Amino acid sequence: MSIDRRSFLRRATALAGGVGIGLGWQQALAKANRTGLRAQSVPSSTVGDPTMVSTWNHGMPANMAGFDALANGGSALDMIEAGARIVEADPTGQSVGLGGLPDRDGHVTLDACIMDHTQNAGSVCFVQNVAHPLSLARQVMENTPHVMLAGAGAEQYARELKMPATPLLTEASRKAWEQWQIESNYAPVINIENHDTIGLLALDDQGRLAGGCTTSGVAYKMHGRVGDSPIIGAGLYVDGTAGGATATGLGEAVMKTVGSFLVVELMRQGALAQEACEEAVHRIMKAMPVDDLQVGYLALGLDGSVGGHAIHSGFNYALHRPDASNAQKAIGQLIDASHG
Ligand code: ASP
């Protein structure tokens, strides 16, 4: 089977010119405003309030676990790890951790990374039989001189840490793979609900920012393919002086445009979290055909402001902030970040 790139990278005729392609980011946003393509901006919280945002519906339980970690004295990093572990352990989610859809040869291979406000970062990619790759990425960050470990080396490190070897291919995902093999058609489609990476961003009660990203990647990918999710600057970027961002969707498009770094860099230059996500989306639309690919960005500012934007409709994220009457408890909501 060969990958037919043209089959999923076709000219975006419907969208070309629609959202300010070719303009600077400020002008592009002004045009998007006029054409009504902007998503709802989410106002910042009261400064000092912890905030957690995570992609997709599975962001809701993740954020709740994050706030539990905070209530137990945890930091923003602990919020991220606690949230990721909930989703990684859920066998019904076929895009993250246990139960993730395999590559075209039937192997579940995982990518994950974590980063904090001091720009410490850790990452693992192409890892098999590790139930919690984001926890492994945190170990790489905190206990090795490296940023990224890959494949067998990352698994070896997991065994040294006494993380058990966990088979990740569930019966449901094996059946889905067998069904896919009938046609073996490699054509990633626009991501739909419950079929995506979790990217998480958290601001704790001391104003520390952290982020994480964990995924089984694009279903039925080539064996050895690594997406954007473990790449610092692509699937995730955090800078304690500017903000944090994470990406979901077709990783190749995010990697080519170094998307999460771009979002954070725009925030450093004065863009709001929402504006920065919109501009990063526009950059992809300017650079390549997007008819058949989806990318969504999520950003969190140092003041707790949140932005989210995607190429196509259907992207949402979960936002949790403290209950006004009980700062240890969080109130969550799902926010539609579709532009349409
Ligand atoms: N970004 C992930 C990847 O390309 C996939 C996803 O978000 O669904 O591996």
Coordinates of C-alpha atoms and ligand atoms in Angstrom, one line a residue:
M1 CA 0.0 0.0 0.0
S2 CA 1.4 3.4 -0.8
I3 CA 0.3 6.6 0.7
D4 CA -1.4 8.8 -1.8
R5 CA -0.7 12.3 -0.5
R6 CA -2.8 13.9 -3.1
S7 CA -5.8 12.0 -1.9
F8 CA -5.8 14.1 1.3
L9 CA -3.9 17.2 0.3
R10 CA -6.2 18.7 -2.2
R11 CA -6.5 22.3 -3.2
A12 CA -8.7 24.2 -0.7
T13 CA -10.8 26.1 -3.3
A14 CA -13.7 26.7 -1.0
L15 CA -11.6 28.3 1.6
A16 CA -8.9 30.1 -0.3
G17 CA -9.2 33.8 0.1
G18 CA -11.9 33.5 2.7
V19 CA -10.1 34.4 5.9
G20 CA -7.5 36.9 5.0
I21 CA -4.8 34.6 3.4
G22 CA -1.8 36.6 2.5
L23 CA -2.3 39.4 5.1
G24 CA -0.4 40.1 8.2
W25 CA -2.0 38.6 11.3
Q26 CA -3.6 41.8 12.5
Q27 CA -5.2 42.5 9.1
A28 CA -6.2 38.8 8.7
L29 CA -8.0 39.0 12.0
A30 CA -9.7 42.2 11.1
K31 CA -11.0 40.6 7.9
A32 CA -12.1 37.4 9.7
N33 CA -14.0 39.7 12.1
R34 CA -15.8 41.4 9.2
T35 CA -16.6 38.1 7.5
G36 CA -17.9 36.6 10.8
L37 CA -15.5 33.7 10.8
R38 CA -14.2 34.3 14.3
A39 CA -14.9 32.0 17.2
Q40 CA -16.2 33.3 20.4
S41 CA -13.4 34.7 22.5
V42 CA -13.2 33.4 26.1
P43 CA -12.5 36.2 28.6
S44 CA -9.6 35.9 31.0
S45 CA -10.3 34.7 34.5
T46 CA -9.6 36.8 37.6
V47 CA -5.8 37.0 37.7
G48 CA -4.6 34.3 40.1
D49 CA -7.4 31.9 39.3
P50 CA -6.2 28.5 38.3
T51 CA -7.4 27.5 34.8
M52 CA -7.2 24.3 32.8
V53 CA -8.1 23.7 29.2
S54 CA -8.0 20.4 27.3
T55 CA -9.0 19.4 23.8
W56 CA -12.2 17.6 23.0
N57 CA -14.9 16.0 25.2
H58 CA -12.3 13.9 27.0
G59 CA -10.9 17.2 28.2
M60 CA -13.8 17.3 30.8
P61 CA -12.7 14.3 32.9
A62 CA -9.1 15.3 32.3
N63 CA -9.6 18.8 33.7
M64 CA -11.5 17.5 36.7
A65 CA -8.6 15.2 37.5
G66 CA -6.3 18.2 37.1
F67 CA -8.2 20.2 39.6
D68 CA -8.2 17.3 42.0
A69 CA -4.4 17.2 41.7
L70 CA -4.3 20.9 42.4
A71 CA -6.6 20.5 45.5
N72 CA -4.1 17.9 46.8
G73 CA -1.3 20.4 46.6
G74 CA -0.2 19.7 43.1
S75 CA 1.4 22.1 40.6
A76 CA 0.4 22.9 37.0
L77 CA 2.7 20.0 35.9
D78 CA 0.8 17.7 38.3
M79 CA -2.5 18.9 36.9
I80 CA -1.3 18.1 33.4
E81 CA -0.1 14.6 34.3
A82 CA -3.2 13.7 36.3
G83 CA -5.4 14.8 33.4
A84 CA -3.5 12.9 30.8
R85 CA -3.5 9.7 32.8
I86 CA -7.3 9.6 33.0
V87 CA -7.6 9.7 29.2
E88 CA -4.6 7.5 28.6
A89 CA -6.2 4.8 30.8
D90 CA -9.6 4.9 29.1
P91 CA -9.9 1.9 26.8
T92 CA -12.9 3.4 25.0
G93 CA -10.9 6.3 23.7
Q94 CA -9.4 5.2 20.4
S95 CA -7.0 8.1 19.9
V96 CA -5.0 8.1 23.2
G97 CA -3.2 5.5 25.2
L98 CA -4.8 2.2 25.9
G99 CA -7.2 1.3 23.1
G100 CA -5.7 3.6 20.6
L101 CA -6.1 2.6 17.0
P102 CA -2.9 0.9 15.7
D103 CA -0.7 1.7 12.8
R104 CA -1.3 -0.1 9.5
D105 CA 0.7 -3.1 10.8
G106 CA -1.4 -3.4 13.9
H107 CA 1.0 -1.8 16.5
V108 CA -0.3 0.8 18.9
T109 CA 2.5 3.4 19.0
L110 CA 2.2 6.4 21.3
D111 CA 3.6 9.9 21.3
A112 CA 3.6 12.4 24.3
C113 CA 5.3 15.4 25.7
I114 CA 5.1 17.8 28.6
M115 CA 6.5 21.3 29.2
D116 CA 6.6 23.8 32.0
H117 CA 6.8 27.5 32.5
T118 CA 10.6 27.4 32.7
Q119 CA 10.7 25.8 29.3
N120 CA 11.7 22.5 30.7
A121 CA 10.5 19.8 28.3
G122 CA 10.3 16.1 28.0
S123 CA 9.0 13.9 25.2
V124 CA 8.7 10.3 24.1
C125 CA 7.7 9.1 20.7
F126 CA 7.0 5.8 18.8
V127 CA 6.6 4.1 22.2
Q128 CA 4.8 0.7 22.5
N129 CA 3.5 -1.1 25.6
V130 CA 3.7 2.0 27.9
A131 CA 0.3 2.8 29.4
H132 CA 1.2 6.4 30.4
P133 CA 3.6 7.9 27.9
L134 CA 3.1 11.4 29.3
S135 CA 4.3 10.3 32.7
L136 CA 7.3 8.8 30.9
A137 CA 7.9 12.1 29.1
R138 CA 7.8 13.8 32.5
Q139 CA 10.5 11.4 33.8
V140 CA 12.6 12.2 30.7
M141 CA 12.2 15.9 31.5
E142 CA 12.9 15.6 35.2
N143 CA 15.4 12.8 35.5
T144 CA 17.5 12.7 32.3
P145 CA 19.7 15.2 30.5
H146 CA 17.6 14.8 27.4
V147 CA 14.4 16.1 26.0
M148 CA 13.2 13.3 23.8
L149 CA 13.5 9.5 23.8
A150 CA 12.2 7.4 21.0
G151 CA 11.0 3.8 20.4
A152 CA 12.9 1.0 22.0
G153 CA 15.1 3.4 24.0
A154 CA 12.0 5.0 25.6
E155 CA 10.6 1.6 26.4
Q156 CA 13.8 0.5 28.0
Y157 CA 13.7 3.6 30.1
A158 CA 10.1 2.8 31.1
R159 CA 11.2 -0.6 32.2
E160 CA 14.1 0.9 34.2
L161 CA 11.5 3.0 36.0
K162 CA 9.4 -0.2 36.7
M163 CA 6.6 1.0 34.4
P164 CA 4.9 -2.3 33.5
A165 CA 4.8 -3.5 29.9
T166 CA 1.1 -3.0 29.0
P167 CA -0.4 -4.4 25.8
L168 CA -2.4 -1.5 24.3
L169 CA -4.4 -3.0 21.5
T170 CA -7.9 -3.7 22.7
E171 CA -10.4 -6.0 21.1
A172 CA -12.4 -3.1 19.8
S173 CA -9.3 -1.5 18.2
R174 CA -8.1 -4.8 16.8
K175 CA -11.5 -5.3 15.2
A176 CA -11.5 -1.8 13.7
W177 CA -8.0 -2.4 12.3
E178 CA -9.1 -5.7 10.7
Q179 CA -12.1 -3.9 9.2
W180 CA -9.7 -1.2 7.8
Q181 CA -7.5 -3.9 6.3
I182 CA -10.2 -4.9 4.0
E183 CA -9.6 -1.8 2.0
S184 CA -6.3 -0.6 3.5
N185 CA -7.2 2.9 2.4
Y186 CA -4.8 5.5 4.0
A187 CA -6.9 8.6 3.9
P188 CA -7.0 10.5 7.2
V189 CA -10.3 12.2 7.4
I190 CA -11.3 15.4 9.2
N191 CA -11.2 14.5 12.8
I192 CA -14.5 13.7 14.5
E193 CA -15.6 13.6 18.0
N194 CA -13.8 11.1 20.3
H195 CA -11.1 10.5 17.8
D196 CA -8.4 12.9 18.7
T197 CA -5.3 13.7 20.7
I198 CA -5.6 15.3 24.1
G199 CA -3.7 18.5 24.5
L200 CA -3.8 20.0 28.0
L201 CA -2.8 23.4 29.3
A202 CA -2.9 24.4 33.0
L203 CA -2.3 27.5 35.0
D204 CA -2.0 26.8 38.8
D205 CA -2.8 28.9 41.8
Q206 CA 0.8 30.2 41.8
G207 CA 0.6 31.4 38.2
R208 CA 2.8 28.6 36.9
L209 CA 1.9 27.4 33.4
A210 CA 2.4 23.9 32.1
G211 CA 1.2 21.8 29.1
G212 CA 1.0 18.3 27.8
C213 CA 0.0 16.4 24.8
T214 CA -0.6 12.6 24.4
T215 CA -1.9 10.5 21.5
S216 CA -1.8 7.3 19.6
G217 CA -1.5 9.4 16.5
V218 CA -3.3 9.1 13.2
A219 CA -5.0 5.8 12.8
Y220 CA -3.4 3.2 10.5
K221 CA -0.3 5.4 9.9
M222 CA 2.9 3.9 8.5
H223 CA 4.9 2.0 11.1
G224 CA 7.4 4.4 12.6
R225 CA 5.4 7.6 11.8
V226 CA 5.7 10.2 14.5
G227 CA 3.3 13.1 14.5
D228 CA 3.3 16.6 16.0
S229 CA 2.2 15.7 19.5
P230 CA 5.6 14.8 21.0
I231 CA 7.4 17.6 19.0
I232 CA 8.2 20.6 21.2
G233 CA 7.0 23.6 19.3
A234 CA 4.6 21.7 17.1
G235 CA 2.1 19.8 19.2
L236 CA 2.9 21.8 22.4
Y237 CA 4.8 24.8 23.5
V238 CA 4.9 26.6 26.8
D239 CA 6.7 29.7 27.8
G240 CA 6.2 31.2 31.2
T241 CA 6.6 34.7 29.9
A242 CA 4.1 34.4 27.0
G243 CA 1.6 31.6 27.3
G244 CA 1.0 28.0 26.2
A245 CA -0.5 26.3 23.2
T246 CA -1.3 22.8 22.0
A247 CA -2.5 21.3 18.7
T248 CA -4.8 18.6 17.6
G249 CA -5.5 17.3 14.1
L250 CA -3.3 16.2 11.2
G251 CA 0.2 16.4 12.7
E252 CA 2.0 16.8 9.4
A253 CA 0.3 20.2 8.9
V254 CA 1.2 21.3 12.4
M255 CA 4.8 20.2 12.1
K256 CA 5.3 22.0 8.8
T257 CA 4.2 25.2 10.3
V258 CA 5.6 24.7 13.9
G259 CA 2.2 25.6 15.0
S260 CA 2.2 25.7 18.8
F261 CA 5.4 27.7 18.9
L262 CA 3.8 30.1 16.5
V263 CA 0.8 30.6 18.7
V264 CA 2.9 31.3 21.7
E265 CA 5.3 33.6 19.8
L266 CA 2.3 35.6 18.5
M267 CA 1.1 35.9 22.1
R268 CA 4.5 37.2 23.1
Q269 CA 4.2 39.8 20.4
G270 CA 0.8 41.0 21.8
A271 CA -1.8 38.8 20.2
L272 CA -4.6 37.6 22.4
A273 CA -4.8 33.8 22.8
Q274 CA -7.8 33.7 20.4
E275 CA -6.1 35.9 17.8
A276 CA -2.9 33.8 17.9
C277 CA -4.9 30.5 17.3
E278 CA -6.7 32.1 14.4
E279 CA -3.5 33.3 12.8
A280 CA -1.8 29.9 13.2
V281 CA -4.8 28.3 11.5
H282 CA -4.6 30.9 8.7
R283 CA -0.9 30.0 8.2
I284 CA -1.8 26.4 7.5
M285 CA -4.5 27.4 5.1
K286 CA -2.1 29.7 3.3
A287 CA 0.6 27.0 3.1
M288 CA -1.3 24.0 1.9
P289 CA -4.6 22.6 0.7
V290 CA -6.9 21.9 3.6
D291 CA -10.1 20.4 2.2
D292 CA -9.3 17.1 3.7
L293 CA -7.4 18.0 6.8
Q294 CA -8.3 19.4 10.2
V295 CA -6.1 21.2 12.7
G296 CA -7.3 22.9 15.9
Y297 CA -5.2 25.0 18.2
L298 CA -5.9 25.7 21.9
A299 CA -4.0 28.5 23.8
L300 CA -3.9 29.7 27.4
G301 CA -2.5 33.1 28.3
L302 CA -0.7 34.0 31.5
D303 CA -3.8 35.9 32.7
G304 CA -6.0 32.8 32.2
S305 CA -7.3 34.0 28.8
V306 CA -8.2 31.2 26.5
G307 CA -8.4 30.9 22.7
G308 CA -9.3 28.0 20.4
H309 CA -9.7 27.8 16.6
A310 CA -9.7 25.2 13.9
I311 CA -9.7 25.0 10.1
H312 CA -13.0 23.2 9.9
S313 CA -16.0 23.1 12.3
G314 CA -16.3 20.4 14.9
F315 CA -13.4 21.3 17.2
N316 CA -14.2 21.7 20.8
Y317 CA -12.4 21.9 24.1
A318 CA -13.1 21.8 27.9
L319 CA -12.4 24.8 30.1
H320 CA -12.4 24.5 33.9
R321 CA -12.1 27.3 36.4
P322 CA -12.7 27.4 40.2
D323 CA -16.2 27.6 41.5
A324 CA -16.5 31.1 43.0
S325 CA -17.7 29.6 46.3
N326 CA -15.1 26.9 46.5
A327 CA -11.7 27.4 44.9
Q328 CA -10.9 23.8 45.4
K329 CA -13.7 22.8 43.0
A330 CA -13.7 23.6 39.4
I331 CA -16.7 24.4 37.1
G332 CA -16.2 23.0 33.6
Q333 CA -17.8 23.8 30.3
L334 CA -17.3 22.5 26.8
I335 CA -16.6 25.2 24.3
D336 CA -17.2 24.9 20.6
A337 CA -14.2 26.4 18.8
S338 CA -15.5 25.9 15.3
H339 CA -15.2 29.0 13.1
G340 CA -18.4 28.3 11.3
Ligands
ASP1 N1 -2.0 15.3 16.0 C1 -2.0 13.9 16.1 C2 -1.0 13.3 15.2 O1 -0.9 13.8 14.0 C3 -3.4 13.3 15.8 C4 -4.6 13.9 16.3 O2 -4.6 15.0 16.9 O3 -5.6 13.2 16.2 O4 -0.4 12.3 15.5

